PDB file of C-alpha atoms in Angstrom:
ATOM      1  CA  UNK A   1       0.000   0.000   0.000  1.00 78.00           C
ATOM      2  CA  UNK A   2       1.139   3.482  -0.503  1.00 86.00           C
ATOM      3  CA  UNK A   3       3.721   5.349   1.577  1.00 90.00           C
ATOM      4  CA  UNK A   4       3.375   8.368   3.969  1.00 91.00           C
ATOM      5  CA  UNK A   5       4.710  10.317   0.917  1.00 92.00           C
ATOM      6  CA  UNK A   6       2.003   9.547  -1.301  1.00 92.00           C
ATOM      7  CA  UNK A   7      -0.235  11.049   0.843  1.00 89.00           C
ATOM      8  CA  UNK A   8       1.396  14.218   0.878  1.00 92.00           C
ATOM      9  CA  UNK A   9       1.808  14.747  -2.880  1.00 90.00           C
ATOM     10  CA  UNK A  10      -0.690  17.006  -4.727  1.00 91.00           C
ATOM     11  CA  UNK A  11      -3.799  15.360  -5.249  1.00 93.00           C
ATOM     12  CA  UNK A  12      -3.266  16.176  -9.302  1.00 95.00           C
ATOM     13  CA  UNK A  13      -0.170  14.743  -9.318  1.00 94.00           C
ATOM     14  CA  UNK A  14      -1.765  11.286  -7.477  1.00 93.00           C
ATOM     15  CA  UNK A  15      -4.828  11.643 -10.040  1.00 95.00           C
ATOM     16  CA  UNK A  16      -2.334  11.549 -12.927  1.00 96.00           C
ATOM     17  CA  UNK A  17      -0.243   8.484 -11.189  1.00 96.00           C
ATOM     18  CA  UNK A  18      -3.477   6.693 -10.837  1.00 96.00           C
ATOM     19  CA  UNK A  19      -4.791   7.297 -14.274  1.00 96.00           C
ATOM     20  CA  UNK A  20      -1.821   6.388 -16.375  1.00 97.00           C
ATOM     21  CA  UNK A  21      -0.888   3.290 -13.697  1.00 96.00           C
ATOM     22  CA  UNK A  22      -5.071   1.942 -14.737  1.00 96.00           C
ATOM     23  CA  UNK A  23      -4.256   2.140 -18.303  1.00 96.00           C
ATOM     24  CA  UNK A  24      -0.700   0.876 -18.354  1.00 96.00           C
ATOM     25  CA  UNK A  25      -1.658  -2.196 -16.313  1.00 95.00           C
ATOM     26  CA  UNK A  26      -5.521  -2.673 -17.432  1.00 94.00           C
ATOM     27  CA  UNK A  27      -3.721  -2.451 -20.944  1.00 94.00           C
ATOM     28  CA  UNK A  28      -0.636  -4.752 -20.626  1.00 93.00           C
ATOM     29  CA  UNK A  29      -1.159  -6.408 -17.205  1.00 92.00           C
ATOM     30  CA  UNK A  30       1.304  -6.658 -14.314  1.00 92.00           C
ATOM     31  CA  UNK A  31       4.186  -8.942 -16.106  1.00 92.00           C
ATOM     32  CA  UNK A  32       4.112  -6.490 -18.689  1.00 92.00           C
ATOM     33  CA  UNK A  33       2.705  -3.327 -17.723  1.00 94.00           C
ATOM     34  CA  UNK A  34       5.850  -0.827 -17.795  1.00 95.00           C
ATOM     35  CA  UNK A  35       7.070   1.689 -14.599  1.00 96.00           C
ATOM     36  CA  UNK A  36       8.390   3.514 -17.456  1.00 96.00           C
ATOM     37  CA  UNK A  37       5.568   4.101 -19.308  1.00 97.00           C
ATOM     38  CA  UNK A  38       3.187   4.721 -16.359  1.00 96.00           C
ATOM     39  CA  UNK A  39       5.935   7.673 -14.880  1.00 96.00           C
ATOM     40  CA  UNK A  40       5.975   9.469 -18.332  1.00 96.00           C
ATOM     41  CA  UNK A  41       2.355   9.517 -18.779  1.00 96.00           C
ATOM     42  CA  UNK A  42       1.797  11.034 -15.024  1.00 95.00           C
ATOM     43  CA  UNK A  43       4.725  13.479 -15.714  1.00 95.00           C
ATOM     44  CA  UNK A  44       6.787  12.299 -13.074  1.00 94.00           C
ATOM     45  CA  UNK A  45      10.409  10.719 -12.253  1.00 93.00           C
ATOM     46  CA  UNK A  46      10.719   7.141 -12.326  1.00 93.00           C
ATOM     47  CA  UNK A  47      11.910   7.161  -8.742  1.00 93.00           C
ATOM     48  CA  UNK A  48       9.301   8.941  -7.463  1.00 93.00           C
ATOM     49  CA  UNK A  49       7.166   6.454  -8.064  1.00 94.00           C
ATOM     50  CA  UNK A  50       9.455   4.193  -5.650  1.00 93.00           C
ATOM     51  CA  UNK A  51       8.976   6.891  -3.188  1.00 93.00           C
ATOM     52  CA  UNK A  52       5.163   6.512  -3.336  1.00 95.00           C
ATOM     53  CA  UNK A  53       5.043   2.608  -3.665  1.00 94.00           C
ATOM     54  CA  UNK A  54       7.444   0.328  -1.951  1.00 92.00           C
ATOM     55  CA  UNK A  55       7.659  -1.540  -5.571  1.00 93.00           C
ATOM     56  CA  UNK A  56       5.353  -2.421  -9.050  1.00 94.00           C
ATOM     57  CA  UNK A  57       3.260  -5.229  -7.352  1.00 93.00           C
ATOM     58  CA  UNK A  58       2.288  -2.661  -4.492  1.00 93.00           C
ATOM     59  CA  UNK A  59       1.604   0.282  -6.907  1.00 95.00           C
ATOM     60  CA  UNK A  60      -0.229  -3.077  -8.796  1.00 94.00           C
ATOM     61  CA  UNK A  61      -2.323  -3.691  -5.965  1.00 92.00           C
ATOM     62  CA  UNK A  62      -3.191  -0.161  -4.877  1.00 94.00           C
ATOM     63  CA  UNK A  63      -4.708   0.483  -8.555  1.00 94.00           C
ATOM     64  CA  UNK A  64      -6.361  -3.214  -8.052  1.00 93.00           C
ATOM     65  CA  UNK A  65      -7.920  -1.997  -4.852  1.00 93.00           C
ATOM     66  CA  UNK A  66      -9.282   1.329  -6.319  1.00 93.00           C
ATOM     67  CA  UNK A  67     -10.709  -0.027  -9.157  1.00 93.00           C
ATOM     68  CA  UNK A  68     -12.479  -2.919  -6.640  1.00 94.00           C
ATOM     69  CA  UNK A  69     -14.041   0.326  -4.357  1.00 94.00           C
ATOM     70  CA  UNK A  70     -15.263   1.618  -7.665  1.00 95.00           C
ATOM     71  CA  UNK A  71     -16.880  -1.296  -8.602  1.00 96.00           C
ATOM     72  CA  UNK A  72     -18.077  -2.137  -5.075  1.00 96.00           C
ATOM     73  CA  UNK A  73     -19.293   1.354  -4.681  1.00 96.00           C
ATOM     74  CA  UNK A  74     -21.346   0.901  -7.493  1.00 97.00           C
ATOM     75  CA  UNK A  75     -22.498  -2.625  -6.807  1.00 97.00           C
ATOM     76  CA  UNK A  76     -23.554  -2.065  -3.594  1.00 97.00           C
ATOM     77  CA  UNK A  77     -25.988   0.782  -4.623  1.00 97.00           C
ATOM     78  CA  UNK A  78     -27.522  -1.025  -7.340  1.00 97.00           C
ATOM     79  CA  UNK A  79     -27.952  -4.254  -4.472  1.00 97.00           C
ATOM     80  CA  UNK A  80     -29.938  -1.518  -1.909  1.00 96.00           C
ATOM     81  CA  UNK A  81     -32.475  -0.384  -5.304  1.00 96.00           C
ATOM     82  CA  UNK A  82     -32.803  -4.913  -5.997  1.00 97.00           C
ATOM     83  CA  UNK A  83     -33.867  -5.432  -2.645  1.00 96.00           C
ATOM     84  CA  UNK A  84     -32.012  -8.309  -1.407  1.00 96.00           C
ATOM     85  CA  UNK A  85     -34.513  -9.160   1.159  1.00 96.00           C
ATOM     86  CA  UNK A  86     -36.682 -10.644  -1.473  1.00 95.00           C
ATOM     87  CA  UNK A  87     -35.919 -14.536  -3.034  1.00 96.00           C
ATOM     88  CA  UNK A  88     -32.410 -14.509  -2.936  1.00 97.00           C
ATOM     89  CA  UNK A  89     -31.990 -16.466  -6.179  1.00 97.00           C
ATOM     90  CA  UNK A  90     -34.622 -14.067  -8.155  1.00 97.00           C
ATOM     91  CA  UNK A  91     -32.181 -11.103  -6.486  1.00 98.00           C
ATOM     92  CA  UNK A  92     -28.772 -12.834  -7.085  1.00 98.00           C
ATOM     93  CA  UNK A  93     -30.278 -13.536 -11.261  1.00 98.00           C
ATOM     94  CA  UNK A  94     -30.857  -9.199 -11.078  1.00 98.00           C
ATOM     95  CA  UNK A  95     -27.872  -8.809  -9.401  1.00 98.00           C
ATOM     96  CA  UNK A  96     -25.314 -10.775 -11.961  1.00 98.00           C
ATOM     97  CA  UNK A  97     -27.445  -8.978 -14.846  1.00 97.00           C
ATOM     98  CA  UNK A  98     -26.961  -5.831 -13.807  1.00 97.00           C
ATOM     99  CA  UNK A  99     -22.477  -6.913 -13.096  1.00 97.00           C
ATOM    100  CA  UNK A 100     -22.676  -8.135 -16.448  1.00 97.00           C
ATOM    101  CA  UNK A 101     -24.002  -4.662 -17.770  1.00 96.00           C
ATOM    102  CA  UNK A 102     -21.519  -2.519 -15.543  1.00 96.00           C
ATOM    103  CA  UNK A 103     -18.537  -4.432 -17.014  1.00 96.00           C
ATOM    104  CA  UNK A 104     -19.845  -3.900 -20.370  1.00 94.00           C
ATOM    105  CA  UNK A 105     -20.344  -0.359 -19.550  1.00 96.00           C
ATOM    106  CA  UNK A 106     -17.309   0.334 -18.322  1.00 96.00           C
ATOM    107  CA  UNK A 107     -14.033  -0.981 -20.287  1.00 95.00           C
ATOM    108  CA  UNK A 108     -11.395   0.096 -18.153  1.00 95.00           C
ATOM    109  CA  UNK A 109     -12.583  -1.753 -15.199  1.00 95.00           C
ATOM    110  CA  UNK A 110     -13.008  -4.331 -17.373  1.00 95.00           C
ATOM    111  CA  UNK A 111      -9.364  -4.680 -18.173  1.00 95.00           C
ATOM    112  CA  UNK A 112      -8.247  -4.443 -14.211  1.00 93.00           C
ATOM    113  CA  UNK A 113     -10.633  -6.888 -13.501  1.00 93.00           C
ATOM    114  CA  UNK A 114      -8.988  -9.041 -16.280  1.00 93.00           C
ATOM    115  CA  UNK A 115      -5.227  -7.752 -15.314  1.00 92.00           C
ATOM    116  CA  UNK A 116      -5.857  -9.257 -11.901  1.00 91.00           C
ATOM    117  CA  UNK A 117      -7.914 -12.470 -13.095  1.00 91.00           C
ATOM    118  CA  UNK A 118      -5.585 -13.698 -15.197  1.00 89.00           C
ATOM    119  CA  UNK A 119      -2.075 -12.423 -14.469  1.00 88.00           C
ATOM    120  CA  UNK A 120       0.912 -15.212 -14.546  1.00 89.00           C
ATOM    121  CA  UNK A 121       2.873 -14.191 -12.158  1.00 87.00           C
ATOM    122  CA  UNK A 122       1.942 -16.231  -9.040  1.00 90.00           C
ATOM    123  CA  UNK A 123       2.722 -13.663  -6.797  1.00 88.00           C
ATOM    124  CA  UNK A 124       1.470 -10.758  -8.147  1.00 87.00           C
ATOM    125  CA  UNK A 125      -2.005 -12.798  -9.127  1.00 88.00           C
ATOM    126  CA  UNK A 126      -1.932 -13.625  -5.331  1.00 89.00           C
ATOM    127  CA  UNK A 127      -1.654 -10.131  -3.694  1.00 86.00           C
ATOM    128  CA  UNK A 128      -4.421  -8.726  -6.212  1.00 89.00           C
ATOM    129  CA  UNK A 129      -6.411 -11.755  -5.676  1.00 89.00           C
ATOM    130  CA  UNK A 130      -6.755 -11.049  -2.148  1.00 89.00           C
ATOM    131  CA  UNK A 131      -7.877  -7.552  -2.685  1.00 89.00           C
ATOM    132  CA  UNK A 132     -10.482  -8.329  -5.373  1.00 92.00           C
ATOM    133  CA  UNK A 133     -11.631 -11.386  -2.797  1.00 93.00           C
ATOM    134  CA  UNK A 134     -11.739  -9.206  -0.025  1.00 93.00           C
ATOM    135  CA  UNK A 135     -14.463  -6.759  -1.443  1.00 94.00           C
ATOM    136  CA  UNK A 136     -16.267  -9.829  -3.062  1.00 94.00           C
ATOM    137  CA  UNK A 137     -16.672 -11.500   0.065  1.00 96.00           C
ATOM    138  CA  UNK A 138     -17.744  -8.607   2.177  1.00 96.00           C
ATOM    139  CA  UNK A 139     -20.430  -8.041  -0.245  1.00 97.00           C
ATOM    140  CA  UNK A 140     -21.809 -11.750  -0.906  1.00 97.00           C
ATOM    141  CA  UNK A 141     -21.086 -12.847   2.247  1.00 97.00           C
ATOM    142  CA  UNK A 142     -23.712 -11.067   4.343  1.00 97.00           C
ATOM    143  CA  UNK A 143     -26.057 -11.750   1.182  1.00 98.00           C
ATOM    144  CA  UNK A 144     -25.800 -15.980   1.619  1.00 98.00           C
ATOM    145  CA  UNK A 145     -26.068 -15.863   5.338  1.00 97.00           C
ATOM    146  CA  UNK A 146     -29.288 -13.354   5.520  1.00 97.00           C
ATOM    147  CA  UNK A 147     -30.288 -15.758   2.726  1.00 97.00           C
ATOM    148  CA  UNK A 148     -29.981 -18.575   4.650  1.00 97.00           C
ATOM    149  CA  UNK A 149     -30.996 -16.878   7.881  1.00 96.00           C
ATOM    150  CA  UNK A 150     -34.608 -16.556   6.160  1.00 95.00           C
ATOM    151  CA  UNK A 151     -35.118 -19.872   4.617  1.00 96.00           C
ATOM    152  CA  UNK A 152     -34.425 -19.186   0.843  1.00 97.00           C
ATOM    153  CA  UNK A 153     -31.431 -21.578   1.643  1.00 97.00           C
ATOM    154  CA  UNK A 154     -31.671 -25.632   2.449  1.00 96.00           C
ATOM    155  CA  UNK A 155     -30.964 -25.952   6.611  1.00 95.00           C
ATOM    156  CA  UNK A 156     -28.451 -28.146   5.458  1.00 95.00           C
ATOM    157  CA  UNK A 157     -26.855 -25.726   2.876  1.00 95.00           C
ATOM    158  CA  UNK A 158     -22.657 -25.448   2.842  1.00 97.00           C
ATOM    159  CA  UNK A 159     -23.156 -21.879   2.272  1.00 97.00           C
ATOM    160  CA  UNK A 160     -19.084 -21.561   2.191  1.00 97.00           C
ATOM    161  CA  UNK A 161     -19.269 -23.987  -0.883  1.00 98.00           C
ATOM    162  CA  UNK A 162     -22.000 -21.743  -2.094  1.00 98.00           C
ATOM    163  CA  UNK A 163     -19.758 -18.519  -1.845  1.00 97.00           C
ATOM    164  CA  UNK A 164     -16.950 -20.316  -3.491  1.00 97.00           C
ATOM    165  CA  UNK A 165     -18.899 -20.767  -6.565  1.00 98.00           C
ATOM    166  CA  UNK A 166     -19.957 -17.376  -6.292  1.00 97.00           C
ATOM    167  CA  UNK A 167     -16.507 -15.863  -6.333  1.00 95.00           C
ATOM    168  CA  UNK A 168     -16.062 -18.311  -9.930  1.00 95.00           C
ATOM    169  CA  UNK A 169     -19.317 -17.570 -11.296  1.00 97.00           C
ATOM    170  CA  UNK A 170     -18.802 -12.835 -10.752  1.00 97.00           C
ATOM    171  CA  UNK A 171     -15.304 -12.683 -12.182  1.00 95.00           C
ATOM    172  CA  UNK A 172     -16.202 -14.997 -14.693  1.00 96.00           C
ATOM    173  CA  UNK A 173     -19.370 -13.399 -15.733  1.00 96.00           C
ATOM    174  CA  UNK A 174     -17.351  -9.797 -16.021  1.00 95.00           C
ATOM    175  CA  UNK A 175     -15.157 -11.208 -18.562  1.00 95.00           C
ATOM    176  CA  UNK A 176     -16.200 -13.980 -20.328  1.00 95.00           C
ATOM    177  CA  UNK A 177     -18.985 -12.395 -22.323  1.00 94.00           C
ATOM    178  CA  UNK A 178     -16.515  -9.397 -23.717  1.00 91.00           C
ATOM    179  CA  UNK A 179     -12.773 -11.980 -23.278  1.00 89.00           C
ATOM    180  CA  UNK A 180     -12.751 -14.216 -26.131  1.00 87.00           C
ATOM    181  CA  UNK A 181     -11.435 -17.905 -25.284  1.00 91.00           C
ATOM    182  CA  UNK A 182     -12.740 -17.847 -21.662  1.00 93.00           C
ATOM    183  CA  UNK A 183     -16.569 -19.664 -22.089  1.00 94.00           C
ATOM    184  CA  UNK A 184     -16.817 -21.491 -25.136  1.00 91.00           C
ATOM    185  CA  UNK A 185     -19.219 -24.072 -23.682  1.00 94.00           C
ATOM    186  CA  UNK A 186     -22.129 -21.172 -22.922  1.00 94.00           C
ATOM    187  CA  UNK A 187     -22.401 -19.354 -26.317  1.00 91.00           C
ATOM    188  CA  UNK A 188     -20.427 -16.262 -23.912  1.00 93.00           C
ATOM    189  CA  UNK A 189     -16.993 -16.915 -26.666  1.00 88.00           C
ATOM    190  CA  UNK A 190     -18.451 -14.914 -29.281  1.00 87.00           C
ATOM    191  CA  UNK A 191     -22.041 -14.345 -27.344  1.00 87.00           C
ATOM    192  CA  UNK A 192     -25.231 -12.642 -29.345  1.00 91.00           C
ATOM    193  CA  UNK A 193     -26.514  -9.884 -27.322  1.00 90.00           C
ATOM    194  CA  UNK A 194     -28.857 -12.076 -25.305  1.00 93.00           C
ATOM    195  CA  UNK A 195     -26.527 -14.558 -24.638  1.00 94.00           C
ATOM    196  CA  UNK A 196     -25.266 -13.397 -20.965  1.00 96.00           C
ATOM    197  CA  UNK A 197     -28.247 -13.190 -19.493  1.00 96.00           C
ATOM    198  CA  UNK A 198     -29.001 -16.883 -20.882  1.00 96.00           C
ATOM    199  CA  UNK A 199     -25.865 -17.603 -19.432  1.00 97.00           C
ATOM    200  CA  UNK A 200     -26.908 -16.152 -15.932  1.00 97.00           C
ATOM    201  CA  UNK A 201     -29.470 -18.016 -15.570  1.00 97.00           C
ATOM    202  CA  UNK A 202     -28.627 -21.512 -16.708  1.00 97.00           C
ATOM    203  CA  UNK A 203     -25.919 -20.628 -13.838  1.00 98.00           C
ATOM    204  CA  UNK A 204     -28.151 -19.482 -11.368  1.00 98.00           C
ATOM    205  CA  UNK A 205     -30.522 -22.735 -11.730  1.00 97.00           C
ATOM    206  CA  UNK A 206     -27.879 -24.436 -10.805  1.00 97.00           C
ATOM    207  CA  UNK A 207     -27.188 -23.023  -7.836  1.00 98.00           C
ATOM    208  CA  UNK A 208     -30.635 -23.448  -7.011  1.00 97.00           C
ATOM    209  CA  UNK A 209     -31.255 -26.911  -7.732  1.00 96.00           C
ATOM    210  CA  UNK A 210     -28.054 -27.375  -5.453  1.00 96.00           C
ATOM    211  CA  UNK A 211     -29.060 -24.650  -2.361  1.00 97.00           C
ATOM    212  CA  UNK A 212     -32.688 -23.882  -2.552  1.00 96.00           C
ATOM    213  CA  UNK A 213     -35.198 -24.769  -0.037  1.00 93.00           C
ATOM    214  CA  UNK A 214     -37.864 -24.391  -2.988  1.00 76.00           C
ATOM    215  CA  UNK A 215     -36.742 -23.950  -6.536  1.00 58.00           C
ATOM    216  CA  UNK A 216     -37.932 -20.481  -7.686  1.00 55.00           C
ATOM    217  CA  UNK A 217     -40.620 -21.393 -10.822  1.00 53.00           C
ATOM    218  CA  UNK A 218     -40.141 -18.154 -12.084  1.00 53.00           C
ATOM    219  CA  UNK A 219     -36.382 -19.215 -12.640  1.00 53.00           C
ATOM    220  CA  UNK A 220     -36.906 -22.753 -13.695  1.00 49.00           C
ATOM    221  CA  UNK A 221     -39.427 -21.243 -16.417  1.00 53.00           C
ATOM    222  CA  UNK A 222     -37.081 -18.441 -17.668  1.00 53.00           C
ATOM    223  CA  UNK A 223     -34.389 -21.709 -17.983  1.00 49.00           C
ATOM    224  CA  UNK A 224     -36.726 -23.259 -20.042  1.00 47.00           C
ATOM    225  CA  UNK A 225     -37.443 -20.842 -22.714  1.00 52.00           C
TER     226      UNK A 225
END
């Protein structure tokens, strides 16, 4: 995370780090994303960017983290105007519609989310990971136990099983439909324009047949067509 310096530079100067760090990595990744580049784009020294971030994966993980608040910002608005007090597998179908529309809707994010997803290096892919897990789980989280709390959710249900699927099935469903070569097997490789939501909820059915007290109809009809 940053140093004490960082918080002391202009807050122009920080904007301009932050925008050209998004595009160099959302562009090119971590492996290949280049200090270089990002310190002639903000206008700044090379080394100053060592005096804001201890190295590239923490300057890596800072933009990772911003980009996740935006996103979560967003998300978590959207989840108060769903309701997610209602049928938690009617909510969670609105919910992943309206994720797949903010990631078409917004490219850059798009292109973090993918830089963290799929970067090679292990250890940089781990310390992103965490961030982007963090702010999934302290969303969904509270989501599968009031779900459960209520009933919408088998007794029996392994609701951490449940939220591992979950953080598969949201990264997945930000890329796949715009990332060719990630979901060939559900029409999302080259998809038509109905194809996500098709996607959503053959996925969410699943989930239901596997953690619902009562398979929603509404859901298992909407499969079905």
């Amino acid at each position: 995370m940053p140093t004490v310096t960082w918080a002391r530079v202009d807050p122009a100067r920080r904007a301009a780090v932050i925008e050209a760090a998004e595009a160099e990595f959302g562009a090119h990744g971590f492996s290949n994303g280049s200090l270089n580049v990002i310190a002639r784009r903000a206008g700044v020294a090379k080394g100053s960017l060592f005096q804001y971030f201890a190295d590239k994966r923490d300057l890596f993980a800072f933009i990772t983290d911003a980009g996740s608040q935006r996103v979560r910002s967003y998300m978590e608005e959207r989840i108060r105007e769903l309701d997610p007090s209602r049928p938690f597998f009617e909510f969670l179908t609105d919910l992943l519609d309206t994720w797949v529309a903010y990631y078409a809707d917004h490219p850059l994010d798009r292109s973090l989310h993918a830089a963290a997803s799929l970067e090679v290096d292990t250890e940089a892919r781990v310390s992103v990971r965490n961030v982007v897990d963090r702010h999934y789980l302290e969303v969904l989280r509270p989501l599968v136990r009031d779900a459960h709390a209520r009933g919408d959710l088998r007794a029996d249900s392994d609701t951490d099983a449940l939220l591992s699927l979950l953080l598969m099935i949201f990264p997945h469903m930000a890329l796949a439909p715009y990332v060719r070569g990630l979901d060939p097997v559900l029409g999302l490789d080259d998809p038509s324009p109905e194809q996500p939501a098709l996607a959503v909820r053959r996925l969410v059915a699943v989930l239901a047949d596997a953690f619902a007290s009562e398979k929603p109809a509404q859901l298992t009809e909407e499969v079905k067509r």
